Amino acid sequence: MFLGLRTVMYPAPNLAAEKAWWESALGIEPYFDEPFYVGFNVGGYELALDPHADPAEGPMTYWGVPDVDKAVTMLIQAGATARGTVQEVGGAIRVASVVSPSGSVIGLIENPHFALPDPPPHVGEGPGR
């Protein structure tokens, strides 16, 4: 069900200041830059800034899933509790979150545009080996 980690979203009530800080810290500009969301591609993963998120809740980690509705259903059947509804956030990207029985928040993201870069070959692999 899980495809791997995809996105870490940080609350950014002062989006302009937070964006400028991350640009300086990362040495790159965001690939997506709108007043409602800023996204940086960091090594094939997304570091996101959300001006509407609550800083008291801290960052949110999203696991990639092929079908967010099925993932939510499976996790609820396994004992999790829904935390809101599945949300369409644009570009056919859908997110949701659930709370595990121990209280951990688990973010889920269905993003048909996401693709990890090809990993480098392992030592001893490659042409002529």
XYZ file of N, CA and C in Angstrom:
387
model
N 0.823 -1.194 0.000
C 0.000 0.000 0.000
C 0.869 1.261 0.000
N 1.877 1.337 0.877
C 2.734 2.519 0.921
C 3.775 2.447 -0.184
N 3.953 3.546 -0.888
C 4.954 3.642 -1.953
C 6.263 4.224 -1.455
N 6.270 4.742 -0.243
C 7.454 5.379 0.327
C 7.126 6.782 0.771
N 8.053 7.394 1.463
C 7.853 8.775 1.902
C 7.836 9.694 0.689
N 7.001 10.724 0.734
C 6.891 11.640 -0.393
C 7.131 13.096 -0.002
N 6.406 13.546 1.028
C 6.357 14.967 1.333
C 6.429 15.202 2.835
N 7.172 16.228 3.221
C 7.101 16.747 4.589
C 6.615 18.181 4.456
N 5.493 18.472 5.110
C 4.892 19.795 5.019
C 5.068 20.531 6.341
N 5.670 21.710 6.241
C 5.909 22.543 7.409
C 4.904 23.681 7.463
N 4.354 23.956 8.645
C 3.509 25.133 8.797
C 4.347 26.390 8.519
N 3.765 27.334 7.801
C 4.492 28.554 7.440
C 3.541 29.754 7.479
N 3.160 30.200 8.681
C 2.225 31.323 8.774
C 2.748 32.585 8.087
N 4.069 32.803 8.111
C 4.675 33.897 7.349
C 5.369 33.247 6.154
N 4.588 32.974 5.115
C 5.064 32.186 3.982
C 6.269 32.824 3.300
N 6.252 34.138 3.104
C 7.365 34.806 2.413
C 8.675 34.637 3.190
N 8.623 34.837 4.499
C 9.833 34.710 5.312
C 10.315 33.261 5.348
N 9.386 32.331 5.492
C 9.756 30.917 5.548
C 10.339 30.462 4.210
N 9.735 30.906 3.109
C 10.244 30.560 1.778
C 11.663 31.094 1.599
N 11.888 32.337 1.991
C 13.222 32.933 1.854
C 14.247 32.169 2.693
N 13.853 31.773 3.895
C 14.769 31.028 4.748
C 15.124 29.688 4.116
N 14.132 28.948 3.630
C 14.403 27.640 3.019
C 15.213 27.787 1.735
N 14.961 28.827 0.932
C 15.775 29.057 -0.265
C 17.242 29.207 0.120
N 17.494 29.978 1.171
C 18.861 30.182 1.633
C 19.458 28.888 2.199
N 18.691 28.193 3.016
C 19.180 26.970 3.648
C 19.445 25.861 2.634
N 18.566 25.740 1.637
C 18.695 24.669 0.644
C 19.565 25.049 -0.550
N 19.673 26.353 -0.807
C 20.426 26.809 -1.974
C 19.689 26.586 -3.285
N 18.367 26.424 -3.223
C 17.546 26.257 -4.428
C 16.265 27.072 -4.294
N 15.622 27.309 -5.424
C 14.324 27.974 -5.426
C 13.227 26.910 -5.484
N 12.029 27.260 -5.041
C 10.940 26.282 -5.098
C 10.541 25.980 -6.545
N 10.070 24.765 -6.770
C 9.556 24.406 -8.091
C 8.092 24.811 -8.213
N 7.428 25.002 -7.055
C 6.027 25.415 -7.020
C 5.925 26.537 -6.018
N 5.403 27.689 -6.449
C 5.409 28.870 -5.596
C 4.111 29.649 -5.782
N 3.173 29.410 -4.878
C 1.877 30.083 -4.907
C 1.575 30.612 -3.512
N 0.655 31.579 -3.396
C 0.332 32.121 -2.072
C -0.257 31.095 -1.102
N -0.754 29.973 -1.614
C -1.374 28.956 -0.771
C -0.476 27.756 -0.505
N 0.741 27.704 -1.145
C 1.592 26.529 -1.011
C 2.907 26.779 -1.725
N 4.006 26.374 -1.104
C 5.320 26.455 -1.736
C 5.953 25.074 -1.620
N 6.511 24.574 -2.730
C 7.119 23.259 -2.715
C 8.525 23.266 -3.289
N 9.452 22.641 -2.575
C 10.839 22.479 -3.023
C 11.074 21.006 -3.354
N 11.811 20.735 -4.415
C 12.214 19.376 -4.742
C 13.601 19.182 -4.135
N 13.666 18.340 -3.111
C 14.929 18.096 -2.412
C 15.285 16.621 -2.594
N 16.193 16.355 -3.505
C 16.624 14.986 -3.743
C 15.515 14.070 -4.213
N 14.528 14.627 -4.911
C 13.417 13.829 -5.403
C 12.242 13.753 -4.445
N 12.357 14.377 -3.287
C 11.270 14.412 -2.314
C 10.800 15.848 -2.181
N 9.603 16.020 -1.632
C 9.062 17.362 -1.522
C 9.140 17.895 -0.102
N 9.693 19.089 0.024
C 9.652 19.856 1.250
C 8.635 20.952 0.972
N 7.535 20.951 1.702
C 6.420 21.851 1.416
C 6.213 22.836 2.548
N 5.707 24.007 2.193
C 5.362 25.054 3.154
C 3.887 25.379 2.996
N 3.142 25.316 4.105
C 1.701 25.546 4.081
C 1.355 26.704 5.005
N 0.896 27.837 4.451
C 0.579 28.983 5.295
C -0.669 28.781 6.155
N -1.454 27.745 5.875
C -2.687 27.516 6.628
C -2.535 26.458 7.718
N -1.388 25.803 7.760
C -1.164 24.769 8.780
C -0.864 25.410 10.132
N -1.178 24.694 11.170
C -1.001 25.179 12.536
C 0.405 24.841 13.037
N 1.235 25.854 13.336
C 2.582 25.578 13.846
C 2.586 24.729 15.113
N 1.546 24.812 15.923
C 1.477 24.017 17.149
C 1.403 22.522 16.843
N 0.936 22.168 15.657
C 0.846 20.755 15.271
C 2.146 20.239 14.668
N 3.059 21.136 14.314
C 4.348 20.733 13.760
C 4.243 20.263 12.321
N 5.340 19.762 11.768
C 5.347 19.292 10.387
C 4.490 18.035 10.212
N 4.036 17.819 9.004
C 3.225 16.646 8.657
C 3.972 15.849 7.602
N 4.134 14.563 7.849
C 4.799 13.671 6.904
C 3.736 12.921 6.111
N 3.914 12.888 4.796
C 2.960 12.189 3.929
C 3.622 10.991 3.276
N 2.963 9.840 3.388
C 3.366 8.614 2.708
C 2.637 8.557 1.379
N 3.361 8.237 0.320
C 2.742 8.071 -0.984
C 1.929 6.790 -1.027
N 0.770 6.878 -1.641
C -0.100 5.716 -1.849
C -0.677 5.797 -3.260
N -0.962 4.653 -3.883
C -1.532 4.690 -5.223
C -2.991 5.135 -5.241
N -3.718 4.904 -4.142
C -5.140 5.254 -4.065
C -5.433 5.671 -2.625
N -5.602 6.963 -2.409
C -5.750 7.475 -1.043
C -7.043 6.982 -0.395
N -8.112 6.823 -1.170
C -9.365 6.326 -0.586
C -9.190 4.909 -0.049
N -8.563 4.045 -0.841
C -8.322 2.666 -0.395
C -7.396 2.636 0.810
N -6.371 3.482 0.801
C -5.422 3.509 1.916
C -6.116 3.926 3.210
N -6.962 4.942 3.137
C -7.695 5.386 4.329
C -8.579 4.249 4.834
N -9.303 3.616 3.932
C -10.184 2.516 4.321
C -9.400 1.387 4.986
N -8.275 1.000 4.391
C -7.470 -0.088 4.955
C -6.938 0.267 6.333
N -6.482 1.509 6.511
C -5.938 1.906 7.806
C -7.028 1.991 8.866
N -8.223 2.440 8.485
C -9.344 2.469 9.431
C -9.728 1.041 9.822
N -9.749 0.135 8.846
C -10.048 -1.266 9.158
C -8.991 -1.865 10.090
N -7.775 -1.330 10.028
C -6.698 -1.811 10.895
C -6.694 -1.124 12.261
N -7.655 -0.212 12.491
C -7.774 0.407 13.806
C -7.501 1.892 13.874
N -7.148 2.516 12.758
C -6.921 3.962 12.753
C -8.261 4.707 12.755
N -8.194 5.999 13.012
C -9.369 6.868 12.980
C -9.149 7.930 11.910
N -10.178 8.197 11.114
C -10.072 9.239 10.085
C -9.860 10.590 10.753
N -9.079 11.415 10.117
C -8.805 12.779 10.588
C -9.230 13.720 9.466
N -10.510 13.962 9.354
C -11.033 14.754 8.244
C -11.340 13.852 7.058
N -11.516 14.477 5.908
C -11.860 13.749 4.690
C -10.729 13.853 3.684
N -10.801 13.043 2.650
C -9.841 13.135 1.548
C -10.040 14.489 0.872
N -8.931 15.171 0.610
C -8.983 16.500 0.000
C -8.278 16.497 -1.350
N -8.910 17.068 -2.351
C -8.279 17.318 -3.649
C -7.538 18.639 -3.495
N -6.222 18.650 -3.726
C -5.443 19.877 -3.529
C -4.944 20.468 -4.837
N -5.422 19.944 -5.960
C -5.054 20.469 -7.269
C -4.155 19.520 -8.027
N -4.267 19.551 -9.334
C -3.405 18.752 -10.183
C -3.569 17.255 -9.989
N -4.777 16.812 -9.640
C -5.080 15.402 -9.391
C -4.331 14.852 -8.172
N -3.861 15.728 -7.298
C -3.189 15.321 -6.062
C -4.239 15.310 -4.952
N -4.270 14.214 -4.212
C -5.257 14.042 -3.146
C -4.541 13.657 -1.859
N -4.969 14.247 -0.750
C -4.347 13.978 0.541
C -5.400 13.641 1.591
N -4.950 12.944 2.605
C -5.789 12.624 3.756
C -4.863 12.297 4.915
N -5.445 12.209 6.093
C -4.662 11.751 7.238
C -5.558 10.961 8.173
N -4.918 10.062 8.894
C -5.596 9.239 9.887
C -4.770 9.300 11.173
N -5.382 8.842 12.263
C -4.690 8.777 13.545
C -4.596 7.306 13.935
N -3.378 6.866 14.209
C -3.163 5.467 14.604
C -3.752 5.238 15.992
N -3.932 3.979 16.378
C -4.460 3.705 17.719
C -3.628 4.326 18.849
N -2.335 4.560 18.617
C -1.494 5.164 19.662
C -1.483 6.687 19.603
N -2.187 7.268 18.611
C -2.289 8.720 18.535
C -1.386 9.390 17.521
N -0.625 8.622 16.761
C 0.240 9.211 15.735
C -0.577 9.604 14.512
N -0.291 10.775 13.973
C -0.962 11.228 12.752
C -0.172 10.703 11.564
N -0.877 10.077 10.631
C -0.270 9.497 9.437
C -0.853 10.203 8.224
N -0.004 10.921 7.495
C -0.436 11.605 6.284
C -0.316 10.680 5.084
N -1.256 10.808 4.162
C -1.287 10.014 2.939
C -1.429 10.946 1.747
N -0.672 10.678 0.686
C -0.760 11.507 -0.508
C -0.790 10.631 -1.752
N -1.760 10.894 -2.601
C -1.877 10.251 -3.907
C -1.462 11.314 -4.913
N -0.277 11.154 -5.480
C 0.266 12.167 -6.383
C 0.738 11.484 -7.667
N -0.064 11.552 -8.740
C 0.314 10.875 -9.980
C 1.517 11.510 -10.677
N 1.950 12.664 -10.227
C 3.073 13.365 -10.850
C 4.413 13.033 -10.199
N 4.372 12.365 -9.045
C 5.585 12.112 -8.285
C 6.357 10.931 -8.866
N 7.645 11.112 -9.030
C 8.524 10.012 -9.446
C 9.891 10.250 -8.837
N 10.429 9.228 -8.191
C 11.778 9.333 -7.640
C 12.790 9.287 -8.780
N 13.915 9.965 -8.613
C 14.966 9.837 -9.627
C 15.527 8.419 -9.587
N 16.111 7.976 -10.681
C 16.740 6.656 -10.705
C 17.878 6.632 -9.689
N 17.957 5.565 -8.899
C 19.053 5.492 -7.922
C 20.374 5.256 -8.638
N 21.472 5.696 -8.034
C 22.778 5.421 -8.645
C 23.043 3.922 -8.591
N 23.830 3.409 -9.532
C 24.127 1.963 -9.499
C 24.934 1.631 -8.253
N 24.734 0.403 -7.759
C 25.499 -0.066 -6.603
C 26.905 -0.428 -7.062
N 27.819 -0.422 -6.140
C 29.183 -0.807 -6.439
C 29.169 -2.209 -7.038
N 29.878 -2.386 -8.125
C 29.931 -3.680 -8.773
C 28.857 -3.873 -9.825
N 27.943 -2.901 -9.973
C 26.910 -2.987 -10.995
C 27.236 -2.001 -12.101
N 26.628 -2.183 -13.206
C 26.790 -1.221 -14.296
C 27.429 -1.863 -15.493
N 27.704 -1.050 -16.522
C 28.277 -1.584 -17.769
C 29.606 -2.288 -17.528
N 29.768 -3.417 -18.197
C 31.036 -4.140 -18.141
C 31.268 -4.909 -16.860
N 30.294 -5.035 -16.030
C 30.471 -5.780 -14.769
C 29.742 -7.087 -14.808
